[in-house]
Every structure is written in C-alpha cells, then in structure tokens.
Tab-separated table of C-alpha atoms in Angstrom:
chain	number	residue	atom	x	y	z
N	1	MET	CA	71.789	47.959	-58.572
N	2	PHE	CA	70.993	45.075	-60.918
N	3	TYR	CA	73.485	43.576	-63.267
N	4	GLU	CA	72.261	42.701	-66.754
N	5	PRO	CA	73.782	39.333	-68.132
N	6	ILE	CA	75.477	40.275	-71.518
N	7	TRP	CA	77.527	37.013	-72.543
N	8	GLU	CA	78.721	33.762	-70.529
N	9	TYR	CA	81.912	32.074	-71.231
N	10	GLU	CA	82.775	28.679	-69.411
N	11	GLY	CA	80.560	29.448	-66.293
N	12	TYR	CA	81.760	33.339	-66.358
N	13	GLN	CA	79.432	36.231	-66.984
N	14	LEU	CA	79.856	39.303	-68.824
N	15	VAL	CA	77.744	41.476	-67.005
N	16	LYS	CA	76.744	45.408	-66.998
N	17	ARG	CA	74.910	47.884	-64.966
N	18	PRO	CA	72.602	50.221	-66.534
N	19	ASP	CA	74.172	53.449	-64.455
N	20	THR	CA	77.956	52.368	-65.333
N	21	PRO	CA	79.683	52.177	-68.727
N	22	ASN	CA	82.147	49.349	-68.041
N	23	TYR	CA	81.426	45.775	-68.358
N	24	CYS	CA	82.133	43.509	-65.383
N	25	ILE	CA	83.144	39.420	-65.238
N	26	TYR	CA	80.898	37.434	-62.657
N	27	TRP	CA	81.118	34.493	-61.208
N	28	ASN	CA	80.381	32.098	-58.441
N	29	THR	CA	82.939	30.921	-55.790
N	30	GLU	CA	82.788	28.787	-52.751
N	31	ARG	CA	83.959	30.512	-49.654
N	32	ARG	CA	84.499	27.553	-47.744
N	33	PRO	CA	83.688	23.680	-47.803
N	34	GLY	CA	79.912	23.434	-46.687
N	35	GLN	CA	79.201	27.121	-46.984
N	36	PRO	CA	77.051	28.594	-49.823
N	37	ALA	CA	78.437	29.911	-52.904
N	38	ARG	CA	79.247	33.912	-53.066
N	39	GLY	CA	78.832	35.920	-56.137
N	40	VAL	CA	82.274	38.168	-57.082
N	41	ARG	CA	82.384	40.356	-59.806
N	42	ARG	CA	85.560	42.116	-61.378
N	43	SER	CA	85.749	45.126	-63.861
N	44	THR	CA	86.764	44.652	-67.547
N	45	ARG	CA	87.793	48.726	-67.058
N	46	THR	CA	86.175	49.204	-70.680
N	47	SER	CA	82.909	50.027	-72.115
N	48	ASP	CA	83.530	48.273	-75.397
N	49	LEU	CA	81.827	45.089	-75.933
N	50	ALA	CA	84.284	43.203	-77.987
N	51	GLN	CA	87.259	44.478	-75.507
N	52	ALA	CA	85.260	43.230	-72.733
N	53	LYS	CA	84.528	39.562	-74.333
N	54	GLN	CA	88.392	39.186	-74.852
N	55	LYS	CA	89.187	39.989	-71.303
N	56	LEU	CA	86.651	37.800	-69.729
N	57	VAL	CA	88.410	34.843	-72.034
N	58	GLU	CA	91.649	35.814	-71.150
N	59	PHE	CA	90.539	35.987	-67.224
N	60	VAL	CA	88.989	32.545	-67.442
N	61	ARG	CA	91.985	31.355	-69.211
N	62	GLU	CA	94.348	32.617	-66.373
N	63	VAL	CA	92.206	31.315	-63.732
N	64	HIS	CA	92.324	27.797	-65.311
N	65	LYS	CA	96.280	28.269	-65.296
N	66	LEU	CA	95.973	28.950	-61.590
N	67	ARG	CA	93.713	25.853	-60.576
N	68	PRO	CA	96.312	22.923	-60.697
N	69	LEU	CA	98.563	25.285	-58.433
N	70	LYS	CA	96.070	25.078	-55.564
N	71	LYS	CA	97.657	23.531	-52.631
N	72	SER	CA	96.888	22.507	-48.781
N	73	PRO	CA	97.620	25.381	-46.366
N	74	ASP	CA	100.279	23.079	-45.127
N	75	ASN	CA	102.390	23.646	-48.488
N	76	VAL	CA	102.213	27.333	-48.939
N	77	LEU	CA	104.433	29.557	-46.881
N	78	ILE	CA	103.247	32.621	-44.779
N	79	LEU	CA	105.635	35.058	-46.284
N	80	ASP	CA	104.819	33.581	-49.833
N	81	ALA	CA	101.101	34.488	-49.165
N	82	ILE	CA	101.608	37.902	-47.551
N	83	CYS	CA	104.234	38.947	-50.387
N	84	ASP	CA	101.830	37.675	-53.052
N	85	TYR	CA	98.802	39.899	-51.133
N	86	ILE	CA	101.040	43.045	-51.337
N	87	GLU	CA	102.553	42.509	-54.751
N	88	THR	CA	99.974	41.707	-56.920
N	89	ARG	CA	96.876	43.822	-55.615
N	90	PRO	CA	95.454	45.600	-58.570
N	91	LYS	CA	97.076	48.732	-58.649
N	92	ARG	CA	93.808	50.591	-58.900
N	93	GLU	CA	93.047	49.781	-55.805
N	94	VAL	CA	93.605	51.866	-52.834
N	95	PRO	CA	97.553	51.809	-51.548
N	96	PHE	CA	98.116	49.787	-48.926
N	97	GLY	CA	98.941	51.239	-45.451
N	98	PRO	CA	102.188	50.802	-42.998
N	99	ALA	CA	100.277	48.091	-41.371
N	100	HIS	CA	100.553	45.807	-44.232
N	101	PHE	CA	104.279	46.273	-44.424
N	102	THR	CA	104.507	45.963	-40.789
N	103	ALA	CA	102.987	42.696	-40.825
N	104	LEU	CA	105.128	41.466	-43.074
N	105	LYS	CA	108.325	42.651	-41.173
N	106	HIS	CA	107.145	41.285	-38.005
N	107	ALA	CA	105.819	38.109	-39.528
N	108	THR	CA	109.249	37.559	-40.811
N	109	GLU	CA	110.598	37.916	-37.229
N	110	PHE	CA	107.866	35.557	-35.858
N	111	VAL	CA	108.559	33.201	-38.715
N	112	ASP	CA	112.582	33.121	-37.765
N	113	LEU	CA	111.615	32.860	-34.177
N	114	THR	CA	109.474	29.828	-34.094
N	115	GLY	CA	110.146	28.092	-36.732
N	116	LEU	CA	106.447	28.032	-37.982
N	117	ARG	CA	106.461	28.597	-41.611
N	118	THR	CA	103.187	27.695	-43.612
N	119	VAL	CA	99.939	28.883	-43.616
N	120	GLY	CA	98.655	25.364	-41.906
N	121	ASP	CA	101.313	26.227	-39.237
N	122	PHE	CA	99.299	29.468	-38.141
N	123	GLY	CA	96.632	27.950	-36.233
N	124	LEU	CA	94.724	29.330	-33.056
N	125	ALA	CA	97.789	28.273	-30.906
N	126	ALA	CA	100.318	30.157	-33.312
N	127	GLN	CA	98.128	32.696	-33.172
N	128	TYR	CA	97.942	33.201	-29.450
N	129	ARG	CA	101.925	32.949	-29.529
N	130	TYR	CA	102.107	35.554	-32.227
N	131	VAL	CA	99.946	38.284	-30.080
N	132	GLU	CA	101.648	37.344	-26.829
N	133	TRP	CA	105.062	37.987	-28.715
N	134	ARG	CA	104.285	41.042	-30.290
N	135	LYS	CA	102.476	42.549	-27.062
N	136	ALA	CA	105.858	41.784	-25.565
N	137	THR	CA	107.671	43.579	-28.293
N	138	LEU	CA	105.752	46.705	-28.201
N	139	ARG	CA	105.688	46.927	-24.733
N	140	ARG	CA	109.837	46.840	-24.726
N	141	GLU	CA	109.599	49.557	-27.338
N	142	GLY	CA	107.424	51.715	-25.089
N	143	HIS	CA	104.325	51.640	-27.036
N	144	ALA	CA	100.718	50.378	-26.075
N	145	ALA	CA	99.970	46.839	-26.943
N	146	SER	CA	96.233	47.469	-27.598
N	147	ASN	CA	93.880	44.809	-29.296
N	148	GLY	CA	93.344	47.550	-32.409
N	149	THR	CA	97.141	47.004	-33.197
N	150	MET	CA	97.194	43.488	-32.976
N	151	ASN	CA	93.743	43.042	-34.874
N	152	ARG	CA	95.136	45.287	-37.665
N	153	GLU	CA	98.100	42.818	-37.994
N	154	LEU	CA	96.153	39.823	-37.738
N	155	GLY	CA	93.723	41.207	-40.555
N	156	VAL	CA	96.733	41.480	-42.531
N	157	PHE	CA	97.270	37.615	-42.339
N	158	LYS	CA	93.616	37.032	-42.586
N	159	ALA	CA	93.410	39.156	-45.916
N	160	ALA	CA	96.523	37.756	-47.158
N	161	PHE	CA	95.358	33.919	-47.020
N	162	ARG	CA	91.947	34.762	-48.242
N	163	HIS	CA	93.772	36.454	-51.331
N	164	ALA	CA	95.623	33.153	-51.914
N	165	TRP	CA	92.600	31.253	-51.683
N	166	LYS	CA	90.320	33.351	-53.479
N	167	TRP	CA	93.158	33.378	-56.674
N	168	GLY	CA	93.354	29.391	-56.328
N	169	HIS	CA	96.514	29.088	-54.571
N	170	LEU	CA	94.936	27.539	-51.463
N	171	ASP	CA	92.078	25.027	-50.932
N	172	SER	CA	91.107	26.207	-47.403
N	173	VAL	CA	92.158	28.929	-45.386
N	174	PRO	CA	92.751	28.422	-41.328
N	175	HIS	CA	90.454	30.703	-39.235
N	176	ILE	CA	92.247	33.830	-37.747
N	177	GLN	CA	90.625	34.638	-34.483
N	178	MET	CA	90.389	38.584	-34.040
N	179	LEU	CA	90.749	39.922	-30.382
N	180	PRO	CA	87.780	41.902	-28.970
N	181	SER	CA	87.825	45.347	-30.289
N	182	PRO	CA	88.733	48.157	-27.930
N	183	PRO	CA	86.379	50.735	-27.010
N	184	PRO	CA	86.506	53.985	-29.466
N	185	ARG	CA	89.089	56.431	-28.169
N	186	ASP	CA	87.056	59.599	-26.866
N	187	ARG	CA	89.865	61.982	-27.150
N	188	PHE	CA	89.432	65.084	-29.261
N	189	LEU	CA	90.960	68.624	-28.899
N	190	ARG	CA	89.097	71.514	-27.733
N	191	PRO	CA	89.070	74.803	-29.754
N	192	ASP	CA	92.039	76.247	-27.846
N	193	GLU	CA	94.102	72.688	-28.079
N	194	VAL	CA	93.629	73.020	-31.629
N	195	ARG	CA	95.066	76.778	-31.984
N	196	ARG	CA	97.889	75.740	-29.578
N	197	LEU	CA	98.711	72.982	-31.799
N	198	LEU	CA	99.157	74.966	-34.956
N	199	GLU	CA	100.937	77.510	-33.227
N	200	HIS	CA	103.656	74.586	-32.527
N	201	CYS	CA	103.639	73.220	-35.964
N	202	ASN	CA	106.552	75.072	-37.246
N	203	ALA	CA	107.230	72.784	-40.230
N	204	TRP	CA	105.380	73.676	-43.324
N	205	HIS	CA	104.453	70.188	-44.207
N	206	LEU	CA	103.129	69.556	-40.751
N	207	ARG	CA	101.004	72.203	-40.556
N	208	LEU	CA	99.461	71.743	-44.025
N	209	PHE	CA	98.682	67.945	-42.847
N	210	VAL	CA	97.190	69.575	-39.809
N	211	MET	CA	94.740	71.951	-41.686
N	212	LEU	CA	94.033	69.288	-44.071
N	213	ALA	CA	92.922	66.903	-41.356
N	214	LEU	CA	91.045	69.297	-39.502
N	215	HIS	CA	89.392	70.488	-42.882
N	216	THR	CA	88.478	67.594	-44.229
N	217	LEU	CA	88.145	64.780	-41.808
N	218	GLN	CA	90.334	62.150	-43.661
N	219	ARG	CA	92.425	59.495	-42.466
N	220	PRO	CA	96.303	60.279	-42.185
N	221	ILE	CA	97.017	57.812	-45.126
N	222	ALA	CA	94.449	59.412	-47.440
N	223	ILE	CA	96.213	62.789	-46.616
N	224	LEU	CA	99.598	61.540	-47.270
N	225	SER	CA	98.664	59.893	-50.543
N	226	LEU	CA	96.639	62.817	-51.918
N	227	ARG	CA	98.016	64.256	-55.125
N	228	VAL	CA	98.010	67.362	-57.283
N	229	GLU	CA	95.492	66.058	-59.686
N	230	GLN	CA	92.632	65.114	-56.977
N	231	VAL	CA	92.517	68.557	-55.845
N	232	ASP	CA	90.267	70.550	-58.294
N	233	LEU	CA	90.432	74.618	-57.176
N	234	ARG	CA	87.958	75.501	-59.712
N	235	TRP	CA	85.350	73.390	-58.624
N	236	ASN	CA	86.489	73.842	-54.978
N	237	ARG	CA	86.521	69.866	-54.212
N	238	ILE	CA	89.046	67.244	-53.082
N	239	ASP	CA	88.703	63.758	-54.237
N	240	PHE	CA	90.282	61.552	-51.939
N	241	LEU	CA	89.902	58.101	-53.893
N	242	PRO	CA	92.754	57.909	-56.416
N	243	PRO	CA	92.283	57.984	-59.934
N	244	GLY	CA	91.204	54.409	-61.463
N	245	ALA	CA	90.743	53.123	-58.021
N	246	THR	CA	87.830	51.337	-56.291
N	247	GLN	CA	86.288	52.085	-52.773
N	248	SER	CA	87.171	49.761	-49.934
N	249	ALA	CA	85.443	49.682	-46.752
N	250	LYS	CA	87.318	52.803	-45.564
N	251	ARG	CA	85.550	54.978	-48.031
N	252	ARG	CA	87.502	57.751	-49.493
N	253	PRO	CA	84.796	60.762	-50.289
N	254	VAL	CA	84.766	64.060	-52.122
N	255	VAL	CA	84.857	67.035	-49.903
N	256	PRO	CA	84.553	70.713	-50.346
N	257	ILE	CA	87.600	73.125	-49.735
N	258	THR	CA	87.208	75.628	-46.934
N	259	PRO	CA	88.046	79.279	-47.503
N	260	SER	CA	91.050	78.482	-45.026
N	261	LEU	CA	92.393	75.504	-46.399
N	262	ARG	CA	92.518	76.812	-50.180
N	263	PRO	CA	95.695	79.043	-49.636
N	264	TYR	CA	97.609	76.074	-48.152
N	265	LEU	CA	96.395	73.748	-51.297
N	266	GLU	CA	97.506	76.581	-53.962
N	267	THR	CA	100.886	76.749	-52.360
N	268	ALA	CA	101.161	73.007	-51.875
N	269	ILE	CA	100.176	72.616	-55.715
N	270	GLU	CA	102.261	75.103	-56.978
N	271	SER	CA	105.535	73.849	-54.834
N	272	SER	CA	104.777	70.416	-55.306
N	273	GLU	CA	107.891	68.293	-56.861
N	274	LEU	CA	106.493	64.895	-57.672
N	275	GLY	CA	102.971	65.512	-57.736
N	276	TYR	CA	101.912	64.745	-54.051
N	277	ILE	CA	100.339	67.632	-51.928
N	278	VAL	CA	102.172	66.872	-48.611
N	279	GLU	CA	106.108	66.928	-49.452
N	280	TYR	CA	109.166	67.504	-47.426
N	281	LEU	CA	112.474	68.493	-49.230
N	282	GLY	CA	110.863	67.137	-52.253
N	283	HIS	CA	109.875	63.677	-51.253
N	284	PRO	CA	106.332	62.388	-50.196
N	285	VAL	CA	105.831	62.034	-46.498
N	286	GLY	CA	105.296	58.443	-45.608
N	287	SER	CA	104.392	59.527	-41.693
N	288	VAL	CA	104.069	62.649	-39.540
N	289	LYS	CA	104.121	60.671	-36.257
N	290	GLY	CA	107.604	62.051	-34.913
N	291	ALA	CA	106.641	65.785	-36.227
N	292	PHE	CA	103.256	65.611	-34.827
N	293	GLY	CA	104.400	64.138	-31.466
N	294	ARG	CA	106.793	66.768	-30.973
N	295	ALA	CA	104.396	69.630	-31.394
N	296	CYS	CA	101.950	68.145	-29.146
N	297	ARG	CA	104.499	67.997	-26.461
N	298	ALA	CA	105.627	71.869	-27.305
N	299	ALA	CA	101.910	72.659	-27.063
N	300	GLY	CA	101.401	70.621	-23.801
N	301	LEU	CA	98.932	67.921	-25.256
N	302	GLY	CA	98.709	64.290	-24.177
N	303	ASN	CA	97.368	61.389	-25.385
N	304	VAL	CA	97.228	62.711	-28.855
N	305	SER	CA	97.745	61.011	-32.192
N	306	PRO	CA	97.073	62.392	-35.878
N	307	TYR	CA	94.342	60.049	-36.101
N	308	VAL	CA	92.826	62.532	-33.053
N	309	LEU	CA	92.331	65.363	-35.683
N	310	ARG	CA	89.746	63.333	-37.706
N	311	HIS	CA	87.605	62.749	-34.299
N	312	THR	CA	88.152	66.180	-33.373
N	313	GLY	CA	86.696	67.555	-36.250
N	314	ALA	CA	83.512	65.385	-36.047
N	315	THR	CA	83.048	65.701	-32.484
N	316	LEU	CA	83.421	69.676	-32.780
N	317	MET	CA	81.097	69.799	-35.770
N	318	ALA	CA	78.380	67.253	-34.024
N	319	ALA	CA	78.591	69.681	-30.971
N	320	ALA	CA	77.837	72.817	-33.528
N	321	GLY	CA	74.796	70.968	-34.433
N	322	VAL	CA	75.779	70.048	-37.992
N	323	PRO	CA	73.491	67.208	-39.320
N	324	LEU	CA	74.961	63.545	-38.559
N	325	ARG	CA	74.034	62.829	-42.327
N	326	GLN	CA	76.731	65.458	-43.528
N	327	ILE	CA	79.384	64.840	-40.734
N	328	ALA	CA	78.941	60.805	-42.216
N	329	GLY	CA	79.224	62.083	-45.919
N	330	MET	CA	82.773	63.857	-44.940
N	331	MET	CA	84.081	61.063	-43.144
N	332	GLY	CA	83.090	58.446	-45.624
N	333	HIS	CA	81.137	56.698	-42.754
N	334	SER	CA	77.842	54.778	-42.869
N	335	GLU	CA	75.391	57.256	-41.129
N	336	THR	CA	74.691	54.258	-38.566
N	337	ARG	CA	78.335	54.450	-37.565
N	338	THR	CA	78.599	57.959	-37.248
N	339	THR	CA	75.337	58.090	-35.065
N	340	GLU	CA	76.976	55.511	-32.771
N	341	LEU	CA	80.344	57.420	-32.391
N	342	TYR	CA	79.112	61.143	-32.393
N	343	ALA	CA	75.408	61.582	-31.884
N	344	LYS	CA	76.002	61.642	-27.892
N	345	HIS	CA	77.911	65.358	-28.555
N	346	HIS	CA	74.759	66.914	-30.479
N	347	PRO	CA	72.624	69.202	-28.993
N	348	ASP	CA	69.830	67.137	-29.922
N	349	PHE	CA	70.604	63.900	-28.440
N	350	LEU	CA	68.002	62.199	-26.976
N	351	ARG	CA	66.150	65.660	-26.370
N	352	ASP	CA	62.809	64.297	-27.187
N	353	ALA	CA	63.476	61.089	-24.840
N	354	SER	CA	64.609	63.567	-22.180
N	355	ARG	CA	61.809	65.833	-22.463
N	356	ALA	CA	59.241	62.878	-22.137
N	357	LEU	CA	60.859	61.456	-19.211
N	358	GLU	CA	60.775	64.818	-17.397
N	359	GLU	CA	57.122	65.294	-18.166
N	360	LEU	CA	56.490	61.525	-16.993
N	361	PHE	CA	58.500	61.389	-13.832
N	362	GLY	CA	59.710	64.952	-13.005
N	363	GLU	CA	59.463	66.814	-9.561
N	364	GLN	CA	56.038	68.019	-9.999
N	365	LEU	CA	54.734	64.406	-9.620
N	366	SER	CA	55.553	64.547	-6.233
N	367	THR	CA	53.812	68.037	-5.401
N	368	THR	CA	50.593	66.727	-7.452
N	369	GLY	CA	50.294	63.215	-6.650
C-alpha cells in the first residue's frame, strides 16, 4: 500500500497510508557497507498531525544522540547487545519467547567459559564452537540437539546484533551462519490419540491449553500469553495479537470460537485472577511442557510436544477437505507455506495430475497398444 509523504525534517519523513489513521516516520538506512539503502517505517501511534510532527522531531533528536555512540564490534559486549535488545524492544510488539532468555542464559555461560566477550569475537569460528558446546550440553541433559534448536538461539544473537546496528550502537554486524534447517516434523495425533490425551489431562490449566491449541491452531506462546480482553464472547472471536502490538513474521490471527471451546473460555474468564486465560494457582503459566509430557506418557503417546497440537489440527483439517486457504488463515501462515506443509494430507492432493497419468500410462495401454 502506498504511503503519502506529509512532512520532512532533517532527511526523515512523516508519511501516511490512506487506509490507516496513524502517521509513520520513514527513513532510509544502509544495511551494510556496499549494500543498497533500505526503507524503514516506525509508527508515531497518533493520528494528530501536530503530535506526529513533534514525535518526528523528538525521534530525530534521539537518533542524533545515538550516532556519536556508534562503535566497532570489537568494542561492544555480546551480553550488552542481547540485554539491550530484550530491554528496549517496544512494548507494543509481541512478547519475547523463552528462546530469547534461554539464549541470554547460555550466552553468559559461553562467555564465561571461553573468554569471548565482544560482538567482534563472535565470528564463524566462535559460532561453530558455540554450536558444538550447546549440542554437547543438550545431549548431557537428555535433550535432542537439533539444528532447529541451534538456529533459534543463533537467531537471537543475529537479531540482537542487528538491533544494536539499527540503533547506531554498532557500525557493522558479523555474519551469523545458520545451520541447515531440519525437515518439518510430520508427527500428528490421530483422533483416538487426541481423545486419550484429553482423558489424561487431569489439571484444569493443561486441559484448557490443549483445547485452545486444538481449536485455534495457535503456537504455545500465543496461547499462554492470551489475555481476557483478547477474547470477545459477544462476537465469538479471539484476537491473538495483543492490543497495541504489531504483527511479526509469526503472525497472530483472529480466529472464531468453536462451540466446544466456548465453555472453557467462559470458565477461564470468570476465574482469572491476573487477566490471563491460562493460569495456575493464580499465576500466569509460562510453560506446560512438564505437565504435557506427563499426560502424554500416561496416555501412551511418544514423540509429542505441545507444538504437535497445532500440527495435528491443521493436518486433520486438511484430511477432512478444509480449503488450504482457510487453514492458512487459522494458522497465520501464508497460503504457500500451508500448501507446502499440508497439501499432501488433502483428499484433492494432486488428484488431477494422478488422473492424467492414469489416462496416459495406465494398464489399458498394454492391452490396446
């Protein structure tokens, strides 16, 4: 959608899109030396032109204050970059997941162990050392040291360093080499397995979590951070994007409330003490992995994590013939991504292609040729 320039101040523009009320600040920033500039937008969070202009002036002044602080990677500590990334990220954005704090914890251990301290120290050799050290640590603890786990942690380093560069604390960022992505998990629960799992969800908060996951197809972090005000029983909708937050790559959609899920939500809203849908003993629930694992073992289910519930719902919907576009809408995926993951389960999967091949090369050819 086109953004119309409204006002300019010291190379920064105030712009507005016709279909949104709030003004945005727009500027160009160099990505890295030798690379083309990239346009960046930041909402002023106001539709008042005078206030938007004032916010633009304040923003530019703040940027000018940061510019003299720009340092080489050899002069910025790794832990400072990660802590600043976590602490200064705008509160309106989707909250951080456990991977961010896990990466900070293990980065601290790695720094203490190796003596590598600055962003400049974290080159490819150090990254390989970090990966090997973390894989060994995970195996000792009895966990799978998958490339997916490593990439989540390396992704935090990458995001933190880019955040420091974007805000003028770094004059360049090191390349973070991600590992080859693991193949997508194909484990999903059959309907009888779902019933067995629910039968062994003895804790109310766990059963509520499982019902939410199966009936909304959302990621565990989106479910556990869901607040009462995001559930609209009048219009029968759940908006998984927190109020005032902006969408990230892992999109949080609006989904309908199914008849079976509704009474769970009504009970959760009535009993909530701190405003969260999923609470336990008056506290928000940070993770259900322990309780979920125990329920799965009691139900005789292996190789199942809370995330499998999201995959289960999408897979069984595809097998039931639900259009892939609707599944994509529920999951917050692009239709291309949903097709890549779930088209093979759909009853129409390559049906026309298979029919054409049969007509071209079927057994009748050997009898009529």
